[in-house]
Coordinates of C-alpha atoms in Angstrom, one line a residue:
M1 CA -14.7 64.5 -9.2
K2 CA -18.4 63.6 -9.6
Q3 CA -19.2 59.9 -9.8
I4 CA -22.4 58.7 -11.5
Q5 CA -24.0 55.3 -10.9
V6 CA -25.4 54.0 -14.1
V7 CA -27.2 50.7 -15.1
A8 CA -27.1 49.4 -18.7
A9 CA -28.7 46.6 -20.5
I10 CA -27.7 44.0 -23.1
I11 CA -31.1 43.3 -24.5
R12 CA -31.2 40.1 -26.6
Q13 CA -34.0 38.9 -29.0
N14 CA -33.7 36.4 -31.8
G15 CA -29.9 36.4 -31.7
R16 CA -29.7 40.2 -32.0
V17 CA -28.8 43.0 -29.5
L18 CA -30.6 46.3 -29.2
L19 CA -28.8 49.6 -29.4
A20 CA -30.1 53.2 -29.0
R21 CA -28.5 56.4 -30.4
R22 CA -27.9 59.2 -27.9
A23 CA -29.6 62.5 -28.6
K24 CA -27.4 65.1 -30.3
H25 CA -27.7 67.5 -27.3
K26 CA -26.5 65.0 -24.7
H27 CA -22.9 64.3 -23.7
Q28 CA -21.4 61.9 -26.3
G29 CA -24.4 62.8 -28.5
G30 CA -24.9 60.9 -31.8
L31 CA -23.1 57.8 -30.6
W32 CA -24.8 54.4 -30.1
E33 CA -25.2 53.0 -26.6
F34 CA -26.7 50.1 -24.6
P35 CA -29.9 51.4 -23.1
G36 CA -30.1 52.3 -19.5
G37 CA -29.5 55.3 -17.3
K38 CA -28.8 56.7 -13.8
I39 CA -29.7 54.9 -10.7
E40 CA -31.9 57.1 -8.6
A41 CA -31.7 57.4 -4.8
G42 CA -33.3 54.5 -3.1
E43 CA -33.4 52.3 -6.2
T44 CA -31.6 49.0 -6.6
P45 CA -29.9 48.5 -10.0
E46 CA -32.6 46.1 -11.0
Q47 CA -35.3 48.5 -10.2
A48 CA -33.5 51.3 -12.0
L49 CA -33.0 49.3 -15.1
K50 CA -36.7 48.2 -15.3
R51 CA -37.8 51.8 -14.9
E52 CA -35.3 53.2 -17.5
L53 CA -36.3 50.6 -20.1
K54 CA -40.0 51.3 -19.6
E55 CA -39.4 55.0 -20.0
E56 CA -36.9 54.7 -22.9
L57 CA -38.2 51.7 -24.9
A58 CA -41.8 51.1 -23.6
I59 CA -41.1 47.6 -22.6
E60 CA -41.7 45.7 -19.3
V61 CA -38.7 43.5 -18.4
T62 CA -39.6 40.0 -17.3
K63 CA -36.2 38.3 -17.2
L64 CA -32.8 39.7 -16.5
N65 CA -29.4 38.6 -15.1
P66 CA -26.4 40.5 -13.7
V67 CA -23.4 40.5 -16.0
F68 CA -20.6 42.5 -14.4
Q69 CA -19.7 45.9 -13.2
T70 CA -17.0 48.3 -14.5
S71 CA -16.0 51.9 -14.3
H72 CA -14.8 54.6 -16.7
Q73 CA -13.3 58.0 -16.0
Y74 CA -14.2 60.8 -18.4
P75 CA -12.4 64.2 -18.0
E76 CA -15.7 65.7 -16.6
Y77 CA -16.8 62.9 -14.3
G78 CA -16.6 59.2 -13.6
V79 CA -19.1 56.5 -14.5
H80 CA -19.7 53.3 -12.6
L81 CA -21.7 50.9 -14.8
D82 CA -23.8 48.0 -13.5
I83 CA -24.5 45.8 -16.5
W84 CA -27.4 43.4 -16.9
E85 CA -28.6 41.1 -19.6
V86 CA -32.3 41.2 -20.6
T87 CA -33.5 38.0 -22.2
A88 CA -37.3 38.4 -22.0
F89 CA -39.6 41.4 -22.0
E90 CA -43.2 42.3 -22.8
G91 CA -44.1 44.9 -25.5
E92 CA -42.3 45.9 -28.7
A93 CA -39.2 48.0 -28.2
E94 CA -39.4 51.5 -29.7
G95 CA -37.7 54.8 -29.2
A96 CA -40.2 56.1 -26.7
E97 CA -38.2 59.3 -26.2
G98 CA -37.7 59.9 -29.9
Q99 CA -34.4 58.2 -30.1
E100 CA -33.3 56.0 -32.9
I101 CA -33.0 52.3 -32.1
T102 CA -31.7 49.3 -34.0
W103 CA -31.2 45.5 -33.6
V104 CA -27.7 44.3 -34.4
Q105 CA -26.0 41.0 -34.8
P106 CA -23.4 40.7 -32.0
K107 CA -20.5 40.1 -34.5
N108 CA -21.3 43.5 -36.1
L109 CA -21.1 45.6 -32.9
L110 CA -17.6 46.7 -33.6
Q111 CA -18.8 48.6 -36.6
Y112 CA -20.7 51.1 -34.4
E113 CA -19.3 54.1 -32.5
F114 CA -20.0 54.0 -28.7
P115 CA -19.1 56.2 -25.8
E116 CA -15.9 54.9 -24.2
A117 CA -17.8 53.8 -21.1
N118 CA -19.9 51.5 -23.2
K119 CA -17.0 49.6 -24.8
A120 CA -16.6 47.2 -21.8
I121 CA -20.2 46.1 -22.5
I122 CA -19.4 45.2 -26.2
T123 CA -17.3 42.3 -25.1
A124 CA -20.1 40.7 -23.1
A125 CA -22.6 41.4 -25.8
R126 CA -20.5 39.6 -28.4
L127 CA -19.9 36.5 -26.2
S128 CA -22.2 33.6 -25.9
N129 CA -23.2 32.0 -22.5
R130 CA -21.4 28.6 -23.3
Y131 CA -17.7 28.1 -23.7
L132 CA -16.8 24.6 -24.9
I133 CA -13.3 23.3 -24.0
T134 CA -12.3 20.3 -26.0
P135 CA -11.4 17.1 -24.1
E136 CA -8.1 15.3 -24.0
N137 CA -7.4 11.7 -24.9
L138 CA -9.3 11.9 -28.2
D139 CA -7.6 11.7 -31.6
R140 CA -7.6 14.4 -34.2
A141 CA -10.6 13.0 -36.1
E142 CA -12.7 12.6 -32.9
I143 CA -12.0 16.2 -31.8
I144 CA -12.9 17.6 -35.2
E145 CA -16.1 15.6 -35.5
G146 CA -17.1 16.6 -31.9
I147 CA -16.6 20.2 -32.8
R148 CA -18.7 19.8 -35.9
I149 CA -21.5 18.3 -33.9
A150 CA -21.2 21.0 -31.2
L151 CA -21.4 23.7 -33.9
D152 CA -24.6 22.1 -35.2
E153 CA -26.0 22.3 -31.6
G154 CA -25.4 26.0 -31.4
I155 CA -22.0 26.3 -29.7
K156 CA -20.4 29.7 -30.6
L157 CA -17.2 29.8 -28.5
I158 CA -14.6 27.0 -28.4
C159 CA -11.2 26.5 -26.7
L160 CA -9.0 24.0 -28.5
R161 CA -7.4 22.2 -25.6
A162 CA -5.4 19.1 -26.4
P163 CA -2.6 18.7 -23.9
H164 CA -1.9 15.1 -25.0
F165 CA -0.8 16.3 -28.4
F166 CA 2.8 17.0 -29.3
D167 CA 3.3 20.5 -30.7
P168 CA 3.4 19.6 -34.4
D169 CA 0.2 17.5 -34.0
Y170 CA -1.5 20.3 -32.1
R171 CA -0.7 22.8 -34.9
D172 CA -2.1 20.5 -37.5
L173 CA -5.3 20.0 -35.4
A174 CA -5.6 23.8 -34.9
I175 CA -5.4 24.3 -38.7
D176 CA -8.3 21.9 -39.1
A177 CA -10.3 23.5 -36.2
V178 CA -9.9 27.0 -37.6
G179 CA -11.3 25.9 -40.9
V180 CA -14.3 24.0 -39.3
C181 CA -15.2 27.0 -37.1
A182 CA -14.8 29.7 -39.8
G183 CA -17.9 31.8 -40.0
R184 CA -19.7 29.6 -37.4
A185 CA -17.9 30.0 -34.0
E186 CA -15.0 31.8 -32.4
L187 CA -12.0 29.6 -31.7
L188 CA -9.3 30.1 -29.1
V189 CA -6.2 28.1 -29.3
K190 CA -3.7 27.2 -26.5
G191 CA 0.0 26.8 -26.7
A192 CA 3.3 28.7 -27.0
F193 CA 3.1 32.4 -27.8
E194 CA 5.6 31.9 -30.6
W195 CA 2.6 30.5 -32.6
L196 CA 0.6 33.8 -32.3
G197 CA 1.2 34.7 -36.0
D198 CA 0.3 31.2 -37.3
F199 CA -3.4 31.5 -36.6
P200 CA -4.4 35.1 -37.3
S201 CA -8.1 34.4 -37.2
A202 CA -8.0 32.6 -33.8
G203 CA -8.0 33.9 -30.3
W204 CA -5.7 32.8 -27.5
H205 CA -6.4 31.2 -24.1
V206 CA -3.5 31.5 -21.7
T207 CA -2.9 29.1 -18.9
A208 CA -2.4 30.3 -15.3
E209 CA 1.3 29.6 -15.7
Q210 CA 1.6 31.7 -18.8
L211 CA -0.4 34.4 -17.1
R212 CA 2.1 34.7 -14.3
K213 CA 5.0 35.0 -16.9
L214 CA 3.3 37.4 -19.3
A215 CA 1.1 39.7 -17.2
D216 CA 3.6 42.6 -16.9
K217 CA 4.3 42.5 -20.7
G218 CA 0.9 43.8 -21.8
R219 CA -1.7 42.4 -24.2
P220 CA 0.0 40.3 -26.9
L221 CA -3.0 40.3 -29.3
P222 CA -4.8 43.0 -31.2
T223 CA -8.3 43.9 -29.9
N224 CA -10.0 42.1 -32.8
R225 CA -8.7 38.7 -31.5
W226 CA -10.1 37.2 -28.3
L227 CA -7.7 36.9 -25.4
A228 CA -8.8 34.7 -22.4
A229 CA -7.0 33.3 -19.3
S230 CA -7.5 30.5 -16.8
C231 CA -7.9 31.9 -13.3
H232 CA -8.4 30.2 -9.9
N233 CA -8.1 33.0 -7.4
E234 CA -8.1 36.7 -6.8
E235 CA -4.3 37.0 -7.6
E236 CA -4.7 35.4 -11.0
L237 CA -7.8 37.6 -11.8
A238 CA -5.7 40.7 -11.1
L239 CA -2.9 39.4 -13.4
A240 CA -5.5 38.7 -16.1
K241 CA -6.7 42.3 -15.9
Q242 CA -3.1 43.5 -16.0
L243 CA -2.6 41.4 -19.2
G244 CA -5.6 43.0 -20.8
V245 CA -7.7 39.9 -21.3
D246 CA -11.2 40.0 -22.7
F247 CA -12.6 37.3 -20.4
V248 CA -11.5 34.6 -18.1
T249 CA -12.6 31.1 -16.9
L250 CA -12.8 30.8 -13.1
S251 CA -12.4 27.3 -11.7
P252 CA -13.2 24.9 -10.2
V253 CA -16.6 25.9 -8.9
Q254 CA -17.5 22.2 -8.2
K255 CA -15.6 18.9 -8.1
T256 CA -14.5 17.9 -11.6
A257 CA -13.5 14.6 -13.3
T258 CA -10.6 16.4 -15.1
H259 CA -9.0 17.7 -11.8
P260 CA -10.5 15.6 -9.1
D261 CA -8.0 16.7 -6.4
A262 CA -8.6 20.4 -6.8
E263 CA -10.5 22.0 -4.0
P264 CA -13.7 23.6 -5.4
L265 CA -14.5 27.3 -4.8
G266 CA -18.2 26.8 -4.3
W267 CA -20.8 29.2 -5.6
E268 CA -20.6 31.8 -2.9
R269 CA -16.8 32.3 -3.2
A270 CA -17.1 32.3 -7.0
K271 CA -19.8 35.0 -6.8
Q272 CA -17.5 37.1 -4.6
L273 CA -14.6 36.8 -7.0
I274 CA -16.8 37.6 -10.0
A275 CA -18.2 40.7 -8.2
G276 CA -14.6 42.1 -7.9
F277 CA -13.7 41.6 -11.6
D278 CA -14.7 44.1 -14.3
R279 CA -15.0 41.9 -17.3
P280 CA -16.9 38.7 -18.3
V281 CA -16.2 35.5 -16.4
Y282 CA -17.1 31.9 -17.4
V283 CA -17.4 29.6 -14.4
L284 CA -15.9 26.2 -14.9
G285 CA -15.8 22.9 -13.0
G286 CA -18.4 20.2 -12.8
L287 CA -21.0 22.3 -14.8
T288 CA -23.2 21.8 -17.8
G289 CA -25.3 23.9 -20.1
Q290 CA -28.2 23.5 -17.6
D291 CA -26.1 25.6 -15.1
V292 CA -26.1 28.7 -17.2
P293 CA -29.0 30.4 -15.3
T294 CA -27.3 29.7 -12.0
A295 CA -24.0 31.0 -13.3
Q296 CA -25.6 34.2 -14.6
Q297 CA -27.4 34.8 -11.3
A298 CA -23.9 34.7 -9.8
G299 CA -22.8 37.4 -12.2
A300 CA -21.0 35.2 -14.7
Q301 CA -21.2 35.5 -18.5
G302 CA -22.1 31.8 -18.5
V303 CA -20.6 28.3 -18.2
A304 CA -17.3 26.8 -19.6
A305 CA -17.1 23.1 -19.6
I306 CA -15.4 20.1 -21.1
R307 CA -17.6 17.0 -20.4
G308 CA -20.6 19.2 -19.6
L309 CA -20.7 20.7 -23.1
W310 CA -19.1 18.0 -25.2
P311 CA -21.8 16.7 -27.6
Y312 CA -21.4 13.1 -26.7
E313 CA -20.6 11.1 -23.5
L314 CA -16.9 10.5 -22.8
D315 CA -15.5 7.4 -21.2

């Protein structure tokens, strides 16, 4: 069966993402898509994307980062997608080929109809480039206050990790955190799967241990709730894909204060693992928000961190 190599762009500007509507006469005509097109012979994906966006949108791309690669099989042919994020360009985007375009808030992307091959990109477009993980050894009030400050500083994705809490205390903390994050950030909780129904607006972040136990049981959450997993190697990434996660953290990239004895992957190995995974990855371990560009150049969605993203210094 014919296989087509395609490059597609998540184009961001002022907190919104650009979509284009496919012409009626094309395959999947009338549906919305992330701009891009076929990679021609002799082109790199980066060259193809710049050419396609100039032809389709009349813009000159000046800053872009690799995101991830994925494949989709239609009855007629297969598509391999190389997905990039465009964060800077010259010119004003327009439908240069007569197509309709629109700028959309990421949270509203699920309201649009896309070709099946584009749906893997929606996840990356809805996610931010920073994933804050709350630190341990803080009390309930300190955690909630830290979350409030982080929200004011623009954090949009938070994992409520508090392994020092007993289950009843963690549940009370999660209730508070859900309320604080409502309408401002996506919250993922950690804990026993028996709690899944207790926090219907929250996502879930599974540990590597839970991943090994649950991978063959299928996705435990509906698609409108985030599901993430902690991964450290190729085997766990495969299990995460089997479970049907939306994204993962990959760690440790560097030495960390939280797990000082863990052997770091290093950037080269992390890049290799990311390249073999078909959904967004946050790199974790000894990183801060300043490492986001390096992470994205390695193909990651961005950076996950505890100390590196917490809004004040920890002892």
